[in-house]
Short mmCIF file of C-alpha atoms and ligand atoms in Angstrom, two decimals:
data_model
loop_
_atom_site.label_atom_id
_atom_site.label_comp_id
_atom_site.label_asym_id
_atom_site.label_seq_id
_atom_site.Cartn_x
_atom_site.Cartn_y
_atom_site.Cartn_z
CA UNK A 233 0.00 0.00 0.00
CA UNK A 234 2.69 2.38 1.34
CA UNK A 235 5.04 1.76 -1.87
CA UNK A 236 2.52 2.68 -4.31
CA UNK A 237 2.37 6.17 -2.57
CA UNK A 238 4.07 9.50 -3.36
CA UNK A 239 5.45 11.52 -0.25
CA UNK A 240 6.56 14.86 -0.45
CA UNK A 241 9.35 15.82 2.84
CA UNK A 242 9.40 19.19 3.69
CA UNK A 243 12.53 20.05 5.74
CA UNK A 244 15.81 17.88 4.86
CA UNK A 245 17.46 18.40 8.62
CA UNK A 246 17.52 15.43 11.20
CA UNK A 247 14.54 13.92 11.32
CA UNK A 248 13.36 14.83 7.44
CA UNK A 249 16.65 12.68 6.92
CA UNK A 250 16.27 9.73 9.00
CA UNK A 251 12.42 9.36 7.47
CA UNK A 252 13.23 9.83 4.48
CA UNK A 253 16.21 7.11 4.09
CA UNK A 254 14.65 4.78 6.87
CA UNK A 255 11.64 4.41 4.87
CA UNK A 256 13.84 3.54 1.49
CA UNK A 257 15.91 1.76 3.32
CA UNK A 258 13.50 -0.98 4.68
CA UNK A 259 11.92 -1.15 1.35
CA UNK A 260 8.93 0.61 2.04
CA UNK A 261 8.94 3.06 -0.34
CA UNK A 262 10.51 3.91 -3.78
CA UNK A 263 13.02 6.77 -3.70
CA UNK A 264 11.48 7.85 -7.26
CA UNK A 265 8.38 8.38 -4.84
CA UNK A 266 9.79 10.39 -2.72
CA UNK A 267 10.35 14.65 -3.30
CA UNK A 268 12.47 16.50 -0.94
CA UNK A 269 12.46 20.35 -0.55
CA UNK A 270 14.26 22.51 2.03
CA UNK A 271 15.14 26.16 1.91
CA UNK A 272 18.79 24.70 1.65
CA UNK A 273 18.43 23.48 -1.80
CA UNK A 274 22.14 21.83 -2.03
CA UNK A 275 20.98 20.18 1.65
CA UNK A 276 17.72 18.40 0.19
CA UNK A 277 20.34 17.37 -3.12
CA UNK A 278 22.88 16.01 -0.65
CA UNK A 279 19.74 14.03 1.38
CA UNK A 280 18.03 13.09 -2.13
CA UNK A 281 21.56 11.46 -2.63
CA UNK A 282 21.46 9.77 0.71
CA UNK A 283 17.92 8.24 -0.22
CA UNK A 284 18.51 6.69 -3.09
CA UNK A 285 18.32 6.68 -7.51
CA UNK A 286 15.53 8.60 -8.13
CA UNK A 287 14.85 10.60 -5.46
CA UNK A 288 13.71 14.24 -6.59
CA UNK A 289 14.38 17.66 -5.47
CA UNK A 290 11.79 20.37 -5.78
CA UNK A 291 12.87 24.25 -5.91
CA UNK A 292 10.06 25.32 -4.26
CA UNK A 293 7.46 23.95 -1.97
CA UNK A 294 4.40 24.46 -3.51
CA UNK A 295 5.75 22.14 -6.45
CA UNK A 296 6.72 19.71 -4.12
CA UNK A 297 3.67 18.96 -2.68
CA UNK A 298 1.39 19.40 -5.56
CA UNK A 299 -0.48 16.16 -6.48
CA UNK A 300 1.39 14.11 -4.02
CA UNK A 301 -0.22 11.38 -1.58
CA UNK A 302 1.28 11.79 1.91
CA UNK A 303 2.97 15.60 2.95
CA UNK A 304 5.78 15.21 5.94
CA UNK A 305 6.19 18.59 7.80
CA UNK A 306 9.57 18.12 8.97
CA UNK A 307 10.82 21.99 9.61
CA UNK A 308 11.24 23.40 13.01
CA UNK A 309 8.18 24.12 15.15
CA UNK A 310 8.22 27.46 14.90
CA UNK A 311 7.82 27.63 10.85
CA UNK A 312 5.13 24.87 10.91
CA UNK A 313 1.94 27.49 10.34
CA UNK A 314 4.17 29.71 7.73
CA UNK A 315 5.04 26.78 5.93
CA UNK A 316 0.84 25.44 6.01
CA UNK A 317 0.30 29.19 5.33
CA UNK A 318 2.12 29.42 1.93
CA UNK A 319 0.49 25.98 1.07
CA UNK A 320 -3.33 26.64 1.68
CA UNK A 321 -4.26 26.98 -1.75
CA UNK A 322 -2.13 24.01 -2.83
CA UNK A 323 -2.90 21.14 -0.68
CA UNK A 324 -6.00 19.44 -1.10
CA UNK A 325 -8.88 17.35 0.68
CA UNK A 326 -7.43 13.93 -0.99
CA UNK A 327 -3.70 14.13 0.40
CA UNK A 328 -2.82 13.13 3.72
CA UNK A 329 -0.12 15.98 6.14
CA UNK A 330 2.06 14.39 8.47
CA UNK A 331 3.67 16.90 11.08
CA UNK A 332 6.26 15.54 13.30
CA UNK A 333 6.59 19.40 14.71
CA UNK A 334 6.77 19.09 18.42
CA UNK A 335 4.36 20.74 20.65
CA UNK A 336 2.21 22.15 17.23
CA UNK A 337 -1.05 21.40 17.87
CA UNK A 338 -3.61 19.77 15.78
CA UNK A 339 -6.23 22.87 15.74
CA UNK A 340 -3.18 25.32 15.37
CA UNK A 341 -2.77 23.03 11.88
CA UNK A 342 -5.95 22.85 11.13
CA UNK A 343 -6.38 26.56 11.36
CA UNK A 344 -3.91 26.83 7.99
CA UNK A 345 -5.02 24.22 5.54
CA UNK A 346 -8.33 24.00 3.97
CA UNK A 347 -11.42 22.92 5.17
CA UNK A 348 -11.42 18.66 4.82
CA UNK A 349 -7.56 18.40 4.45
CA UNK A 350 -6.29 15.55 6.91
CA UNK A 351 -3.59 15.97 9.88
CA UNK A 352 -2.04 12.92 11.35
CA UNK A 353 0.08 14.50 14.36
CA UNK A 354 3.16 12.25 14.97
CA UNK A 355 6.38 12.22 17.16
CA UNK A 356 8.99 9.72 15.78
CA UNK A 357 12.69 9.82 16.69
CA UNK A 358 15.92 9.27 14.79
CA UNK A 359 16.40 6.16 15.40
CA UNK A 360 13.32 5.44 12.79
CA UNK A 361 16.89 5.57 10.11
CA UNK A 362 18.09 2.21 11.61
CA UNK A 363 14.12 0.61 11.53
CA UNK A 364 14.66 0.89 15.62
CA UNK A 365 12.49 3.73 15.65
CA UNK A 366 9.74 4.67 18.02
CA UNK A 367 6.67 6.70 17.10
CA UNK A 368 3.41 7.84 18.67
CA UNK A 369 0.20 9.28 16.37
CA UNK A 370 -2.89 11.13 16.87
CA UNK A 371 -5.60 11.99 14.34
CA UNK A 372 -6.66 15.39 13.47
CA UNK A 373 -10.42 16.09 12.73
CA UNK A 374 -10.53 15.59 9.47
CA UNK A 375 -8.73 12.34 9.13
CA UNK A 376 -9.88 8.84 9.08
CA UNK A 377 -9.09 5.27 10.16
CA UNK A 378 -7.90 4.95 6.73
CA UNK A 379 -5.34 7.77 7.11
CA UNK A 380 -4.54 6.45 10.65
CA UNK A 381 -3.62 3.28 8.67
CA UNK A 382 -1.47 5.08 6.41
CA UNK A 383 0.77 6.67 9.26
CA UNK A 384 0.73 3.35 10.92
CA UNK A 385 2.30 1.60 7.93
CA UNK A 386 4.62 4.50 7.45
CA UNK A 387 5.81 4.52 10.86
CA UNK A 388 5.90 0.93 11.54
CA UNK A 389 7.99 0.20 8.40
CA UNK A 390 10.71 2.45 10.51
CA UNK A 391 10.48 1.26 13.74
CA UNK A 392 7.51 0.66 16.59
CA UNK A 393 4.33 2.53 16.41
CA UNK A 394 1.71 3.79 19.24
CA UNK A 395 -1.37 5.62 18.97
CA UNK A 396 -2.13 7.76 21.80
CA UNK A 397 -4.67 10.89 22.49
CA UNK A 398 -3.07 14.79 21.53
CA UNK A 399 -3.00 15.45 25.11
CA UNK A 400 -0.22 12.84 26.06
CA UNK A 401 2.11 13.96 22.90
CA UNK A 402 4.30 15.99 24.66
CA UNK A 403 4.49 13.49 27.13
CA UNK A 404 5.95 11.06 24.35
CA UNK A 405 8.00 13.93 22.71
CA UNK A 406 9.82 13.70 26.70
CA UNK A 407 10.30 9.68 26.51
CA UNK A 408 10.82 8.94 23.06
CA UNK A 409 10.97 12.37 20.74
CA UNK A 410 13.68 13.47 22.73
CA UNK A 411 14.86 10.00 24.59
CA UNK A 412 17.98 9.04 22.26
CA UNK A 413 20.06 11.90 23.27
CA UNK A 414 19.38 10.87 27.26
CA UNK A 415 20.81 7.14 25.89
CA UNK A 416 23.50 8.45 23.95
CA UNK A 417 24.91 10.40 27.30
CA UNK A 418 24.50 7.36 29.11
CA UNK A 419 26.25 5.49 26.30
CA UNK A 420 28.99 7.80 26.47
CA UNK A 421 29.43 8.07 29.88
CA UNK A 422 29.62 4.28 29.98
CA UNK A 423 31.94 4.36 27.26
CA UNK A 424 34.46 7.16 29.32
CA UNK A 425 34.16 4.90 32.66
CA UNK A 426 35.31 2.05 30.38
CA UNK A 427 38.28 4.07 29.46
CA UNK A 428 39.08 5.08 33.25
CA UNK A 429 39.01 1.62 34.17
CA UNK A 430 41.75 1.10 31.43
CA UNK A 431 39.52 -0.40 27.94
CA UNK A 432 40.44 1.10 24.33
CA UNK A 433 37.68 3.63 23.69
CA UNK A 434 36.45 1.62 20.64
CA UNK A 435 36.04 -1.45 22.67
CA UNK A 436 34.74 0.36 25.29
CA UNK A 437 31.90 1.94 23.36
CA UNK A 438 31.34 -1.38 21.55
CA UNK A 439 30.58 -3.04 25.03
CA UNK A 440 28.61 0.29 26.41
CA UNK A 441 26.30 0.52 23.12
CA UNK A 442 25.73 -3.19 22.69
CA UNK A 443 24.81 -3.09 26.48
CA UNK A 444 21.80 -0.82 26.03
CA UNK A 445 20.86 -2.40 23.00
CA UNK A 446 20.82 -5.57 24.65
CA UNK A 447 18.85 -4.34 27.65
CA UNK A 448 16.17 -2.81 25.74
CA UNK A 449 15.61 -6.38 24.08
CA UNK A 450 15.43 -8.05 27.11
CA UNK A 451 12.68 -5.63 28.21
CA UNK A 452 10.89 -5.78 24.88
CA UNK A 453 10.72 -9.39 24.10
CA UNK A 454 10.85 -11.13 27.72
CA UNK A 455 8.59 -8.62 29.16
CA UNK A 456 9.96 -8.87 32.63
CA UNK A 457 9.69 -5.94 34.54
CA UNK A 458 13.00 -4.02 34.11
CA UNK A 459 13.09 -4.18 38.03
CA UNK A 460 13.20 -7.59 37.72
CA UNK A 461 15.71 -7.83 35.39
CA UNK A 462 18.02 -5.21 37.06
CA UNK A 463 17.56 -7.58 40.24
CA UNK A 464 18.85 -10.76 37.89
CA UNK A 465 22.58 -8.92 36.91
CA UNK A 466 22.74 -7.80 40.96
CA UNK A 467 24.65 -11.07 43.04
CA UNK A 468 24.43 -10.89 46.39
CA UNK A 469 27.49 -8.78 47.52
CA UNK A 470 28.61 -8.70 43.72
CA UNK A 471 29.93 -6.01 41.86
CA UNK A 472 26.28 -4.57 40.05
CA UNK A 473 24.79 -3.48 43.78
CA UNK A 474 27.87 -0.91 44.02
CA UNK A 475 27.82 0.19 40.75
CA UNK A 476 23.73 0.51 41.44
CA UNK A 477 24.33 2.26 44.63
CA UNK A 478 26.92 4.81 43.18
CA UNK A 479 24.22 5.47 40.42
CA UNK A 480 21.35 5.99 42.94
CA UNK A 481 24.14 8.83 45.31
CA UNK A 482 24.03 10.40 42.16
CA UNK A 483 20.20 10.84 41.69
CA UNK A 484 20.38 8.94 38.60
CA UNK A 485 16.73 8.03 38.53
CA UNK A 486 14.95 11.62 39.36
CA UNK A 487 17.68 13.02 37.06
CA UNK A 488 16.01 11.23 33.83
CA UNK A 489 12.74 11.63 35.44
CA UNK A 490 13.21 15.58 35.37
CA UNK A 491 14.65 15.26 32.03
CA UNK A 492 11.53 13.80 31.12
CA UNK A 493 9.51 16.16 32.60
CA UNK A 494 11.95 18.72 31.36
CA UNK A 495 11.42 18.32 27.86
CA UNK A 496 7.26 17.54 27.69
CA UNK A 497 7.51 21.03 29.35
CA UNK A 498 9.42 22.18 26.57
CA UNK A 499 7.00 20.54 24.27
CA UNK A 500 4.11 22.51 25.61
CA UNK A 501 6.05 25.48 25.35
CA UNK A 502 6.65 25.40 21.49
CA UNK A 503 2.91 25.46 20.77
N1 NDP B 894 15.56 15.72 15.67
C1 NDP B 894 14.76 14.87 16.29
O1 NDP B 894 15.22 13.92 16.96
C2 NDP B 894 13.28 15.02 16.18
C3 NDP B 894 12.70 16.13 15.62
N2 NDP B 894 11.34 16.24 15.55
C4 NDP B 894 10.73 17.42 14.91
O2 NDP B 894 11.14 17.41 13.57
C5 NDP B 894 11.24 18.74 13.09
C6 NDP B 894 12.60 18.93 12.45
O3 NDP B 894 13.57 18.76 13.45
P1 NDP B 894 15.09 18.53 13.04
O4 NDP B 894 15.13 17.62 11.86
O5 NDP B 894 15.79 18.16 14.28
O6 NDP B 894 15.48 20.02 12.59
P2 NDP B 894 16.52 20.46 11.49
O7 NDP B 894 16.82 21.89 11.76
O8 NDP B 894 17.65 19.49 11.44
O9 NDP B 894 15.70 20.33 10.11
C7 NDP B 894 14.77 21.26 9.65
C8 NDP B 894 15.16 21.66 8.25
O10 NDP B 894 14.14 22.46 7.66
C9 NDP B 894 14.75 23.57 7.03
N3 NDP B 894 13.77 24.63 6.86
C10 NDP B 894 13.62 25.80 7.56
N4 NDP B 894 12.58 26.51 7.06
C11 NDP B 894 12.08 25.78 6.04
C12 NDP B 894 11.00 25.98 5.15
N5 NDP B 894 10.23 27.06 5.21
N6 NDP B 894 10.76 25.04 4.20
C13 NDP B 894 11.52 23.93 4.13
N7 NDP B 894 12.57 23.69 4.95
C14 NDP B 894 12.83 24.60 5.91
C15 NDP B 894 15.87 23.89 7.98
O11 NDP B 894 16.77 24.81 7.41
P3 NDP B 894 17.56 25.81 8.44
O12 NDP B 894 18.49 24.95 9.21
O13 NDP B 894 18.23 26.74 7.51
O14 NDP B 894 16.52 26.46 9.31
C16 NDP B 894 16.44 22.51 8.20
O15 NDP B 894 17.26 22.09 7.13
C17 NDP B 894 10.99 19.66 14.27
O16 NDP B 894 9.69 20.17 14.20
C18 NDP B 894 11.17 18.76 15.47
O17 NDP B 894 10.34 19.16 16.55
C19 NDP B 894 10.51 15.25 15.98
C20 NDP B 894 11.02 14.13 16.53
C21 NDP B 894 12.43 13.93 16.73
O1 LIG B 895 14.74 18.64 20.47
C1 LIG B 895 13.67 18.77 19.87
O2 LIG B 895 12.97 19.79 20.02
C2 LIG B 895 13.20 17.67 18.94
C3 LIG B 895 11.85 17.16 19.30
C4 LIG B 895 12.06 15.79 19.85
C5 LIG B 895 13.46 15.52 19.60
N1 LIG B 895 14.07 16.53 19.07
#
């Protein structure tokens, strides 16, 4: 269904990027399907590259998304309604915008488009370019199970997919939207303790990233609770209670829980 489909990607930074070539890359859609435009023109050439043969590049925005299926708003928050703005005219009841813009509301949308034209809401995050993505949607008022279908497929083919009600999206834009970077400074600070206990760096980020990896399997396919599972690496006067114990002196739980709250705050903030 997906690969028949023509997407246009407005915005070729981060997350326009990792879309863009995780969706070619798991085979779920052509690159000849795909137009890119950014105010950058040598950026969207340099993505279009990235994505594959075929991929076009539009010079201006209101030729990229004429006549195509599925619109991606991937610009900043802030240039969300300027960009709908300069599009009103153009896009029409029987295509199907995507915003990944955090903290831009549905009805701020729906405000800029014509009357009829569909808003699926999401908030992926950039690891949707390895497939290991992780996405939540919510419908806008004039889209349908059908379109909800649509962004599932699209999503899923990049990664795991939830749907969840407008009001919890900057919630999700705390845990997952903005999530990686917590793991990469945990992966990096795992990686520099490796090198003070005396590891090469490159083994020592190896062992740190395949660590987390690992751990988020063993949550997502045993289902244990990740109590639990902390509890199985901790032997009785062992090694993993200190390390646990200097990690709880440091407040390393209610520091990612104010991140967390940190950043839906943010979220709300943008809108
Ligand atoms: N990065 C992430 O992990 C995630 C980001 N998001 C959301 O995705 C959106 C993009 O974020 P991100 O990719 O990080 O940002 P980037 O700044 O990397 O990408 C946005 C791109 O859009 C360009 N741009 C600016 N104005 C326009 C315009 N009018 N028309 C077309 N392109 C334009 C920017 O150019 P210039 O740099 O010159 O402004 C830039 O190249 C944001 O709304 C963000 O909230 C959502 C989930 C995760
Ligand atoms: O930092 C940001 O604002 C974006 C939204 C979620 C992840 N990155």
């Amino acid at each position: 269904m997906l690969r028949e489909k023509t997407l246009a990607v407005i915005g070729s930074g981060m997350m326009g990027g990792a879309l863009a070539c995780g969706l070619t890359q798991a085979g779920a859609m052509l690159p000849e399907n795909i137009t890119l435009f950014d105010t950058d023109q040598e950026k969207a050439s340099q993505l279009a590259a990235k994505v594959g043969a075929g991929a076009r590049v539009s010079d201006s925005v209101t030729n990229a998304v004429a006549g195509v299926d599925l619109i991606l708003l991937a610009v900043k928050p802030a240039v969300v309604s300027q960009v709908l703005n300069s599009l009103t005219q153009t896009i029409q009841p029987n295509q199907l915008v995507l915003s990944i813009a955090a903290g831009i509301r549905l009805d701020t949308m729906e405000m800029h488009v014509a009357a009829g034209v569909p808003i699926v809401r999401a908030m992926p995050n950039t690891p949707c370019l390895v497939g290991e993505g992780a996405t939540a949607v919510c419908l806008g008022t004039n889209a349908t199970q059908d379109h909800l279908k649509i962004a599932l497929s699209l999503f899923s083919a990049v990664g795991l997919t939830v749907e969840v009600t407008e009001r919890l999206m900057d919630a999700v834009t705390g845990v997952s939207g903005s999530g990686p970077a917590y793991v990469y400074l945990m992966i990096e600070a795992l990686t520099d303790g490796g090198v003070k206990a005396g590891l090469t760096r490159a083994t020592a980020r190896a062992l740190a990233a395949q660590t987390v990896m690992g751990s988020a399997k063993m949550v997502l396919e045993t289902g244990e609770h990740p109590m639990q599972l902390k509890d199985n690496v901790t032997t009785p006067g062992g090694t993993t209670i200190a390390g646990v114990a200097a990690l709880e002196r440091g407040g390393f739980r209610i520091a990612v829980i104010d991140a967390v709250e940190a950043a839906a705050k943010r979220a709300g903030e943008l809108s």
